[in-house]
GROMACS .gro file of C-alpha atoms in nm:
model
  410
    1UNK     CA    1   0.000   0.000   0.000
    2UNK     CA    2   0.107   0.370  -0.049
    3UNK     CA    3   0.184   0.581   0.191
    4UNK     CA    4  -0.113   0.844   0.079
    5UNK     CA    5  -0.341   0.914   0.395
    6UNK     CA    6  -0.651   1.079   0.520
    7UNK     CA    7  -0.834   1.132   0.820
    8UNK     CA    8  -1.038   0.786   0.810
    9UNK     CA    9  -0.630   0.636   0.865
   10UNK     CA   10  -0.640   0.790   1.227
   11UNK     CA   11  -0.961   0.573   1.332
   12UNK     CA   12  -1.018   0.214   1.320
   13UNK     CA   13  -1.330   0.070   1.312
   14UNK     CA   14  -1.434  -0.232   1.420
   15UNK     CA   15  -1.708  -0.399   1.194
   16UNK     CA   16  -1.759  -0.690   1.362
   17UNK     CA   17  -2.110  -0.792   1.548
   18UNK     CA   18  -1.965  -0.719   1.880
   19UNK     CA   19  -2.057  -0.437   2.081
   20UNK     CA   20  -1.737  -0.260   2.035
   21UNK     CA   21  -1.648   0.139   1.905
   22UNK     CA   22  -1.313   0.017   1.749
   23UNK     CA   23  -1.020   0.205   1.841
   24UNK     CA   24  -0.864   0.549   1.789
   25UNK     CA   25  -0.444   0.579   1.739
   26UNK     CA   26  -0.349   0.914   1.641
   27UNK     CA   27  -0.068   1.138   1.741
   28UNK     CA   28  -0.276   1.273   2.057
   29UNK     CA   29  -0.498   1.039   2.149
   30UNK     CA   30  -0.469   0.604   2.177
   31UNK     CA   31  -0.843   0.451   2.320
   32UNK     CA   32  -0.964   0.090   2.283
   33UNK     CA   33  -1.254  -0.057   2.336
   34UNK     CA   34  -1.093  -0.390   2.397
   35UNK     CA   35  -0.912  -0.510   2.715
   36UNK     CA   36  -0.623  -0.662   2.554
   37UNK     CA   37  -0.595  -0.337   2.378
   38UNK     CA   38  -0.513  -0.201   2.034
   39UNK     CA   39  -0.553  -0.456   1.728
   40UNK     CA   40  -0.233  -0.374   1.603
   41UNK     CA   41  -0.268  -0.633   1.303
   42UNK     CA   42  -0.561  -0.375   1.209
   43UNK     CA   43  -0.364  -0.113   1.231
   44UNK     CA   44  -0.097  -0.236   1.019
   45UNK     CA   45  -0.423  -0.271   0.757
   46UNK     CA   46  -0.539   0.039   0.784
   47UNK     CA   47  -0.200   0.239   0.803
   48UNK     CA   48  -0.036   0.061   0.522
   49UNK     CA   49   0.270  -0.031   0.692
   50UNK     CA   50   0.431  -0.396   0.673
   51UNK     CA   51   0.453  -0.630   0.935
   52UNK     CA   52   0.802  -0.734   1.094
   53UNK     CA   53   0.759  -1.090   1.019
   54UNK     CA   54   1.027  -1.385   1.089
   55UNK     CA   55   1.199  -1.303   0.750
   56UNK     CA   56   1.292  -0.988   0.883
   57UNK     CA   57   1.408  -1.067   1.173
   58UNK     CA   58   1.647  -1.346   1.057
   59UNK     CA   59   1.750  -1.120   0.795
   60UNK     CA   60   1.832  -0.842   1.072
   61UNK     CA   61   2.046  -1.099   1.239
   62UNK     CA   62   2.221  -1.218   0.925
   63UNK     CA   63   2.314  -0.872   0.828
   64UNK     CA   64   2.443  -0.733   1.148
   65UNK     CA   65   2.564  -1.061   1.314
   66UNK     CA   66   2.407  -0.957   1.613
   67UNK     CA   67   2.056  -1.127   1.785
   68UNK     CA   68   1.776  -0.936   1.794
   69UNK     CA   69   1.626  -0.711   2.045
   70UNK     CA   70   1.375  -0.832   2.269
   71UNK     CA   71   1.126  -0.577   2.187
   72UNK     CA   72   1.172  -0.741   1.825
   73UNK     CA   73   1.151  -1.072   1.927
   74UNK     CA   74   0.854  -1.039   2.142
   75UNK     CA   75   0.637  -0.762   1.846
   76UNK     CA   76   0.687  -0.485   2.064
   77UNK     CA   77   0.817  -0.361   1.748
   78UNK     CA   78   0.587  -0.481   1.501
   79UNK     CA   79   0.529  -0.277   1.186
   80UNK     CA   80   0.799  -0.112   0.938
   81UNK     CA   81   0.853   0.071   0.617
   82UNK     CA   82   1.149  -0.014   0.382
   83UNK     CA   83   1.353  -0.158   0.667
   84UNK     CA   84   1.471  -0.414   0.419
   85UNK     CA   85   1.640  -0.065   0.242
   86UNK     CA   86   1.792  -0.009   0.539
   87UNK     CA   87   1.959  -0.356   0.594
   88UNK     CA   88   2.093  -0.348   0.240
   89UNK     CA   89   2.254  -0.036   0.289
   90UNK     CA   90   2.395  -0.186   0.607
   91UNK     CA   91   2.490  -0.459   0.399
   92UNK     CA   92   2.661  -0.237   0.134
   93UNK     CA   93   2.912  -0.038   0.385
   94UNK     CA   94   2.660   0.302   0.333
   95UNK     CA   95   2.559   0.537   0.594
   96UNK     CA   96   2.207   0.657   0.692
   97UNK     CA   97   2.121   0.787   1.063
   98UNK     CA   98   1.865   0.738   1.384
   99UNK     CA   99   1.617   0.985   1.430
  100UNK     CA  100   1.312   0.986   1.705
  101UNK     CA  101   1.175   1.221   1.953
  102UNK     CA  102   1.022   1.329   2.245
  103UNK     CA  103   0.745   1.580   2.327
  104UNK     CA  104   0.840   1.724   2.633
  105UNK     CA  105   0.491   1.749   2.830
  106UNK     CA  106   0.609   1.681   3.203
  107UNK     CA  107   0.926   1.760   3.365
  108UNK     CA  108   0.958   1.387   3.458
  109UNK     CA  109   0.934   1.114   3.199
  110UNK     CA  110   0.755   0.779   3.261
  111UNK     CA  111   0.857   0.430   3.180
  112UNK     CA  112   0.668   0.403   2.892
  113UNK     CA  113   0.895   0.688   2.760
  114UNK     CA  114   1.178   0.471   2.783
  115UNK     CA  115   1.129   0.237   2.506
  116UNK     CA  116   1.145   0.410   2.227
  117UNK     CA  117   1.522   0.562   2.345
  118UNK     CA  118   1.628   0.231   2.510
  119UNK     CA  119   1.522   0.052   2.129
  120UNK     CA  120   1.723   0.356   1.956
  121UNK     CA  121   2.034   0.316   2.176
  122UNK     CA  122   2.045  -0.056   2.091
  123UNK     CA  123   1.995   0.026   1.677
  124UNK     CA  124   2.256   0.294   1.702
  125UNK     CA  125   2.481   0.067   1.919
  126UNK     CA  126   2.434  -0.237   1.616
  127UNK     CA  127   2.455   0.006   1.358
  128UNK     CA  128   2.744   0.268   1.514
  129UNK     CA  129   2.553   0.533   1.328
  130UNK     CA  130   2.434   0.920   1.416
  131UNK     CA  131   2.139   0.999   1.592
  132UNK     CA  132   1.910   1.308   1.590
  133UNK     CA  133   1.681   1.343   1.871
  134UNK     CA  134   1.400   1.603   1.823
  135UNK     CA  135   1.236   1.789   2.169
  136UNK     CA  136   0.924   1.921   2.090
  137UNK     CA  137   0.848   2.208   2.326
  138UNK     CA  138   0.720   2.406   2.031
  139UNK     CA  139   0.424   2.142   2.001
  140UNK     CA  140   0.331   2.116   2.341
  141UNK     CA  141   0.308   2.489   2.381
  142UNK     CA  142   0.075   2.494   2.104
  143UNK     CA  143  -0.108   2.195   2.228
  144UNK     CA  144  -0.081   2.197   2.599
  145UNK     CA  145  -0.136   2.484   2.854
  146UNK     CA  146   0.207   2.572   2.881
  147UNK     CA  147   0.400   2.888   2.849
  148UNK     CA  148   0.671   2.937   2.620
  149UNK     CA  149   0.970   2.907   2.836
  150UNK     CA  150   0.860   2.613   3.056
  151UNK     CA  151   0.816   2.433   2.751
  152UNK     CA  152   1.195   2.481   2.693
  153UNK     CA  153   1.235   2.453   3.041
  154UNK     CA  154   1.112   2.069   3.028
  155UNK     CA  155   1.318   1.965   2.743
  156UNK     CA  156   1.606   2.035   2.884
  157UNK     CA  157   1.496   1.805   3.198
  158UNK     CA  158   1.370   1.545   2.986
  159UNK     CA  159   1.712   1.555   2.790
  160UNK     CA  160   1.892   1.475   3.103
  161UNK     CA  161   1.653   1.155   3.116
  162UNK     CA  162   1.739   1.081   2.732
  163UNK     CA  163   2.115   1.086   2.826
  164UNK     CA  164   2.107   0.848   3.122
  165UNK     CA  165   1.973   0.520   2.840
  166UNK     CA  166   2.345   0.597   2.784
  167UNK     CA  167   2.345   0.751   2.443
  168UNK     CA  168   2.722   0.838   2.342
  169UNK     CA  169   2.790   1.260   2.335
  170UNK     CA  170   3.002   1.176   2.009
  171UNK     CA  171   2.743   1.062   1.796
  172UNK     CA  172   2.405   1.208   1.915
  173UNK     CA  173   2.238   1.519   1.852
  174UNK     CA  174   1.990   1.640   2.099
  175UNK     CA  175   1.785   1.937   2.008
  176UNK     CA  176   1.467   2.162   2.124
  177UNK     CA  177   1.251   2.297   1.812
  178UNK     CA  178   1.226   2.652   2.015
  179UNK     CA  179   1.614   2.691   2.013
  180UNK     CA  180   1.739   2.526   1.662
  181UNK     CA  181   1.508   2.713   1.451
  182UNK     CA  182   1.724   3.027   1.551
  183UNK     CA  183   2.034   2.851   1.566
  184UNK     CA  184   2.049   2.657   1.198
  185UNK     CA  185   1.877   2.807   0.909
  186UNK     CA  186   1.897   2.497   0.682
  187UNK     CA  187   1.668   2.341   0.946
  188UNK     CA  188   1.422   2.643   0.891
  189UNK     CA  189   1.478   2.639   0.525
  190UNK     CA  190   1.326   2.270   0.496
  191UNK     CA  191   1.027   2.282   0.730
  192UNK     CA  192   0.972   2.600   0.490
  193UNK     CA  193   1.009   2.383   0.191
  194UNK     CA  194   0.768   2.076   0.352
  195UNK     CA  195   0.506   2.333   0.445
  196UNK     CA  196   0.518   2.468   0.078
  197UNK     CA  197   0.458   2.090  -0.082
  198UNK     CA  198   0.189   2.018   0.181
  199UNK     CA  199  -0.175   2.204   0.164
  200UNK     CA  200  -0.400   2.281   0.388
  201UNK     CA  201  -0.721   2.074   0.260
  202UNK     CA  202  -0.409   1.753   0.332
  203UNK     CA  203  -0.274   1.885   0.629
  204UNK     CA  204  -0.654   1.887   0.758
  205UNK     CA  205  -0.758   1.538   0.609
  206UNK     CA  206  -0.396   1.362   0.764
  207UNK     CA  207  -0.457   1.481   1.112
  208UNK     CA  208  -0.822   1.600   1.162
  209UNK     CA  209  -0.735   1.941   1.249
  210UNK     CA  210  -1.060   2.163   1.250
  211UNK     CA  211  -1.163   2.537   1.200
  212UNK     CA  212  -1.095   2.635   1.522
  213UNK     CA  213  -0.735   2.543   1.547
  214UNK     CA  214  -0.473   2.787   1.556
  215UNK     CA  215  -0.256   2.800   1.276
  216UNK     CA  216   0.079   2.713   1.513
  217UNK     CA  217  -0.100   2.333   1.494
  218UNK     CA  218  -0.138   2.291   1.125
  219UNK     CA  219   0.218   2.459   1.061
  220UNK     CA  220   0.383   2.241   1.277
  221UNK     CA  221   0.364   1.859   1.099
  222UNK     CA  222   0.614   2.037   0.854
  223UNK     CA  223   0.879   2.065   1.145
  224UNK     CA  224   0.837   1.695   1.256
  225UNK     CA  225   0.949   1.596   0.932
  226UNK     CA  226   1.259   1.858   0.898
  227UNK     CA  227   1.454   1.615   1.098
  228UNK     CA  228   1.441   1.296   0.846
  229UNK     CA  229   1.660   1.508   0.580
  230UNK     CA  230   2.022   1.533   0.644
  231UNK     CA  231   2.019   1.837   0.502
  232UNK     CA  232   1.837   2.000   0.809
  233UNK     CA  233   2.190   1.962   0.990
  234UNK     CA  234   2.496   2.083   0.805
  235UNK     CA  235   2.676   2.117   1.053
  236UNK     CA  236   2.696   1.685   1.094
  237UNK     CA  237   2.595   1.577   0.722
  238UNK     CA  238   2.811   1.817   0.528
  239UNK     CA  239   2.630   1.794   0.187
  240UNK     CA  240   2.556   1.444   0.236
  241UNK     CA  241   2.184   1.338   0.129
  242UNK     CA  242   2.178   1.058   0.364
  243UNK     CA  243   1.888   0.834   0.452
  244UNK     CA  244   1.700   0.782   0.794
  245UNK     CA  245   1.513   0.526   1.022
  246UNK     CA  246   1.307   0.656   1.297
  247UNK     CA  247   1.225   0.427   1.549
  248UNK     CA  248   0.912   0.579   1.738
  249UNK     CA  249   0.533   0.445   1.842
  250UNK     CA  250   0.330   0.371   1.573
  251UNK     CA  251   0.098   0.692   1.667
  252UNK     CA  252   0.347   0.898   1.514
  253UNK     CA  253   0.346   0.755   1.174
  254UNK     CA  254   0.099   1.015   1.009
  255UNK     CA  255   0.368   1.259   1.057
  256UNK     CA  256   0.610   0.993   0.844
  257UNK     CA  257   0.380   0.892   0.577
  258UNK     CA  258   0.322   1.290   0.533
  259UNK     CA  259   0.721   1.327   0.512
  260UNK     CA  260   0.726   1.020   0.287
  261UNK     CA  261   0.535   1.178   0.003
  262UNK     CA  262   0.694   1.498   0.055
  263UNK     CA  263   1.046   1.382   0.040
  264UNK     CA  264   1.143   1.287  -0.292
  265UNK     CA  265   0.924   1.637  -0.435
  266UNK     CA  266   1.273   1.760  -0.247
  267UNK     CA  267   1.488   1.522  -0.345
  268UNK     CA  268   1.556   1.323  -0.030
  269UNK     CA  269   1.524   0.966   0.056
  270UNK     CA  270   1.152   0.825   0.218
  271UNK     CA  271   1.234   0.817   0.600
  272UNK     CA  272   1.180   0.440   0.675
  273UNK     CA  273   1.056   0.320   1.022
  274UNK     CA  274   1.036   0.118   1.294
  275UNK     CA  275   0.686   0.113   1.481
  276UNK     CA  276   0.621   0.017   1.871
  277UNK     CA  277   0.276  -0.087   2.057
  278UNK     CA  278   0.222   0.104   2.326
  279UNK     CA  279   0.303   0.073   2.677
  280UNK     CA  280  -0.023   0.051   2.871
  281UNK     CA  281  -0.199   0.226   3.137
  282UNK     CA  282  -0.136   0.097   3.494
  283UNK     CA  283  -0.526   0.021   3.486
  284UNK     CA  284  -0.509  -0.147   3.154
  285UNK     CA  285  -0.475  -0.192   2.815
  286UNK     CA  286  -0.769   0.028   2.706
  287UNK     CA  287  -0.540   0.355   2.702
  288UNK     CA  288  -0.164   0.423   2.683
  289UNK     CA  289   0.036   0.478   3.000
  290UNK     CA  290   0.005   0.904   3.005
  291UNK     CA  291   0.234   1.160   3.146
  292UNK     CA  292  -0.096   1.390   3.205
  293UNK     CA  293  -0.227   1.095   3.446
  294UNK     CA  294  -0.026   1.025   3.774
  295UNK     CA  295  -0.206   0.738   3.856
  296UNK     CA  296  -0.140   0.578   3.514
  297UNK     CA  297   0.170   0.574   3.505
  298UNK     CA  298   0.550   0.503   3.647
  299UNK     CA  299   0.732   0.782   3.661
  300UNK     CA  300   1.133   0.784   3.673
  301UNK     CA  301   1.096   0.966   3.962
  302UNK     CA  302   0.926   0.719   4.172
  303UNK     CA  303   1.056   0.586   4.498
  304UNK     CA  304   1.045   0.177   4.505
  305UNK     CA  305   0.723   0.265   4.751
  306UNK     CA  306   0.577   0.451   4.527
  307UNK     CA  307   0.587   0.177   4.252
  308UNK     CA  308   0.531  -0.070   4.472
  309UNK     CA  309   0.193   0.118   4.593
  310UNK     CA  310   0.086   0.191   4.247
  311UNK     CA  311   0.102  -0.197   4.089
  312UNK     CA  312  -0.066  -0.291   4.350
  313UNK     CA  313  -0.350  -0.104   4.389
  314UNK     CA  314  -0.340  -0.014   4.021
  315UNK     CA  315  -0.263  -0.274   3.809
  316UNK     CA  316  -0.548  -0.484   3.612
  317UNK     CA  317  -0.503  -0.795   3.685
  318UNK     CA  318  -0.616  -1.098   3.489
  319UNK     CA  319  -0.658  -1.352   3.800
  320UNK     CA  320  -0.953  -1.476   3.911
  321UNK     CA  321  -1.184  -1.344   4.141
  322UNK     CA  322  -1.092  -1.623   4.408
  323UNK     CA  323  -0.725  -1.786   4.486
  324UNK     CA  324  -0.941  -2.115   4.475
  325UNK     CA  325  -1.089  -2.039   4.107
  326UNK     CA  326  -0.783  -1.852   4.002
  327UNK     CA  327  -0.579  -2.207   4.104
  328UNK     CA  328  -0.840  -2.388   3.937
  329UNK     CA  329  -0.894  -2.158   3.581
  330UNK     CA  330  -0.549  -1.950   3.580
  331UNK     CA  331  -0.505  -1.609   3.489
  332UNK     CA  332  -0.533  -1.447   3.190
  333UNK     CA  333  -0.206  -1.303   3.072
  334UNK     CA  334  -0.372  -1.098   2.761
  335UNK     CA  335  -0.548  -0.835   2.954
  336UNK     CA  336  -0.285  -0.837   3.306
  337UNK     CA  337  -0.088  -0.554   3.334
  338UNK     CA  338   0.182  -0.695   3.538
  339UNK     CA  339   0.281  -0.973   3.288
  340UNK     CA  340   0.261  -0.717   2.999
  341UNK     CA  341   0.449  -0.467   3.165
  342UNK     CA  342   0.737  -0.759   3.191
  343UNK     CA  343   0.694  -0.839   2.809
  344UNK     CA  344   0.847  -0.512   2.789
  345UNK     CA  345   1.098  -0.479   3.019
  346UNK     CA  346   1.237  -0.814   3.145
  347UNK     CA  347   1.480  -0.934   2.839
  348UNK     CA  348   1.511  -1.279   2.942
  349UNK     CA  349   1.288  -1.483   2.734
  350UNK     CA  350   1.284  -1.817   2.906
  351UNK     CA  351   1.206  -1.649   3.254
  352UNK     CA  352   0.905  -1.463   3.116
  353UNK     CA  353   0.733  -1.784   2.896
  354UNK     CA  354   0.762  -1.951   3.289
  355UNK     CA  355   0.597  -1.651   3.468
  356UNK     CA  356   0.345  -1.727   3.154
  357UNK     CA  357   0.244  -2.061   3.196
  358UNK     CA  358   0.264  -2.038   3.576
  359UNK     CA  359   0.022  -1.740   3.582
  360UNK     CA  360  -0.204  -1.933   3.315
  361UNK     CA  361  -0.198  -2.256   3.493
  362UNK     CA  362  -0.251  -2.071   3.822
  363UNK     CA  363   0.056  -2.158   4.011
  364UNK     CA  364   0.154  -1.787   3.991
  365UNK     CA  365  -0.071  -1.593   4.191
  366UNK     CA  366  -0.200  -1.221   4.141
  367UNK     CA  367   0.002  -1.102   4.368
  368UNK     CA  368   0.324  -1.262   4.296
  369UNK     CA  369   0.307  -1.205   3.954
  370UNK     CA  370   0.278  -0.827   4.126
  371UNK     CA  371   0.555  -0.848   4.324
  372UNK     CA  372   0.826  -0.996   4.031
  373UNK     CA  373   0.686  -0.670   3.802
  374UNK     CA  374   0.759  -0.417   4.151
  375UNK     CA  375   1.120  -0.566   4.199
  376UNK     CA  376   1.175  -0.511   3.853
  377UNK     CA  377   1.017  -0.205   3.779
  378UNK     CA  378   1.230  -0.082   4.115
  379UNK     CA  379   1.562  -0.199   3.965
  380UNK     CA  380   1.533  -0.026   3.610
  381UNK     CA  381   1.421   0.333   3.803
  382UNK     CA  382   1.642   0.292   4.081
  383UNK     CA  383   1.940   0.279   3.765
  384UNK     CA  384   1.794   0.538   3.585
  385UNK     CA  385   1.819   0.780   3.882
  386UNK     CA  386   2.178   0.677   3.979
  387UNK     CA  387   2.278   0.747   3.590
  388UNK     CA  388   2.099   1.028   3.596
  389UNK     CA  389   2.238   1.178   3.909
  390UNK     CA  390   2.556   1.210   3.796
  391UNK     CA  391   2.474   1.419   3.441
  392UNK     CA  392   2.516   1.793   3.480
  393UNK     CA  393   2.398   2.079   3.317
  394UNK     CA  394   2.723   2.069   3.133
  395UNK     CA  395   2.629   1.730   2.990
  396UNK     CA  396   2.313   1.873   2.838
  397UNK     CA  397   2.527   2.131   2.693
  398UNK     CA  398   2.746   1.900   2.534
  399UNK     CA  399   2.471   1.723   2.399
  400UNK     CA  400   2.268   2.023   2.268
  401UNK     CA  401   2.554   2.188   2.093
  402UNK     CA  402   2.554   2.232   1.710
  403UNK     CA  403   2.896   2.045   1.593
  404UNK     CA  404   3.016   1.771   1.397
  405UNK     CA  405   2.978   1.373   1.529
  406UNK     CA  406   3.180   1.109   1.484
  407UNK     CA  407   3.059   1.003   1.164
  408UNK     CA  408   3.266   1.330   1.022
  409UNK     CA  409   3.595   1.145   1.107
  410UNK     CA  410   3.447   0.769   0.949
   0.00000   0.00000   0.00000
């Protein structure tokens, strides 16, 4: 399928005979009416994207001699375009670089945050290429009740929890929208160029923008896509039309199918990508974990009693109402947070397919399966902070400045 898309991309409906509304996925808002959550196979339908299948996967291995990332093994990553393109220019000695994001909302980033940078560090470790990380304080300004300068204000806290997945100084990028615009006029020059290639009857039918929204909204898809062109940083690409992967959550992808159709009107390469699931709420797979809902969410802020606290009274489980019927039946790992949660974020695979059939055969109990997702949960944040404590506003700096990267000297 193309990568030509409208406002009917952003919903999907559900036509079966059951009673449910289908689900939304678009850049602001993720809803299900299903416990087990988005039907990402549907998705993949009605977004036009291609599933990461075992072909890719042993093909990814082949190529880079490396095993695959969890979060690929287990379809936490699920849906790509042209990452095949990618391999073979992996394959063929040629560079491309990493390029994802982060829309700084809160001053302190939640778990579900993590994956998409934790997945990019690993690609850029594999691949030992650049990486361009966008902060989008001009977006949430526009889109949140936020002033100007404290949406600067939280990307430059939010960078300091970028930095501690251990990203390397000498071959990342780190930039706010607010700041760069000022700072690098060939950045400026192609959102210009996007936003003159892109109308505003498409701009409306892509993300549903209405009459009443200001014009900051439907100007700023144009400065999203900036980023996938090499040409938007001069000061690391030289001349060099390069191509780009952007790992990111599959809500994002309108912004990349727009940027796909634009790019080669400018003579650039189609961004490919990498697409995630998303992290669920605390309370269930229905909605995505949120920074705008304290209760839905780990925070990398949280004490170990404060996690602790908030997977156990929070956490959907899918045991049984009864220890005797939940012994009897087992739980249902679909629809339970805790064992979901650890589909994410504990990497070793036979230790999870145990907690699995344990919890479905009802040996595992509710709140043990509770109590393995707390002391893990604990152990990631508790590292986090310690990396984190030791960054300084110098660090961010470092990070933030324009200059060349490594790949200059390759």
């Amino acid at each position: 399928m193309g990568d030509n898309l409208n406002v009917s991309d952003l919903k999907i409906e559900d036509t079966g005979t059951d009673d449910t509304e289908g689900d939304v996925v678009d850049p602001w808002n993720v809803t299900s009416s299903s416990n087990t959550g988005v039907d990402y196979d549907k998705l993949i339908a009605r977004f036009g994207s291609s599933k990461i299948d075992d072909v890719l996967l042993a093909r990814f291995e082949k190529v880079t001699g490396k095993p695959v990332h969890h979060l690929l093994r287990r379809g936490i990553f699920f849906s790509h375009r042209d990452m095949h393109s990618i391999l073979n220019l992996y394959e063929a000695g040629k560079p491309f670089f990493l390029y994802t994001g982060r829309g700084p909302s809160s001053s302190a980033m939640h778990i579900g945050h993590l994956i998409p940078f934790l997945f990019t560090k690993w690609l850029q470790d594999v691949f030992d290429v650049p990486l361009i990380i966008q902060l989008t304080d001009d977006e949430k300004f526009l889109w949140k009740n936020l002033k100007i300068d404290e949406a600067t204000k939280l990307a430059y806290e939010n960078t300091k929890d970028i930095i501690a997945c251990g990203f390397d100084p000498s071959n990342t990028f780190i930039f706010s929208d607010l700041e760069l615009i000022g700072q690098c006029p060939a950045f400026y020059r192609n959102i210009v160029r996007v936003q003159k290639n892109v109308t505003f009857n498409q701009v409306k039918g892509i993300f549903g923008f209405g009459d009443s929204d200001v014009i900051g909204k439907i100007a700023f898809p144009a400065i999203q896509a900036a980023p996938s062109f090499s040409s938007s940083f001069p000061f690391i690409f030289g001349d060099k039309n390069l191509p780009c992967l952007i790992p990111c959550a599959i809500d994002q992808d309108p912004y990349f199918r727009m940027t796909r159709d634009v790019a080669p009107k400018l003579g650039h390469h189609k961004p490919a990508l990498l697409h995630s699931s998303f992290l669920p709420a605390l309370q269930g797979a229905m909605t995505k974990m949120s920074a705008s809902n304290d209760l839905s969410a780990i925070y990398l802020t949280d004490t170990a009693k404060q996690i602790k606290n908030k997977v156990n009274k929070y956490a959907f489980s899918g045991g049984r109402d009864t220890i005797e019927e939940h012994r009897k039946l087992g739980g249902d790992c679909s629809v339970d947070t805790s064992y979901q949660y650890l589909k994410f974020f504990l990497e070793d695979d036979e230790k999870l397919e145990q907690i699995r059939k344990d919890y479905s055969s009802g040996a595992l109990l509710t709140g043990e399966l509770k109590k393995i997702l707390i002391d893990k949960l604990s152990e990631i944040v508790a590292s986090h902070q310690e990396r984190k404590s030791k960054l300084t506003d110098d660090d961010v700096k470092q990070f933030m400045k324009l200059r060349p990267l490594s790949f200059q000297t390759k």
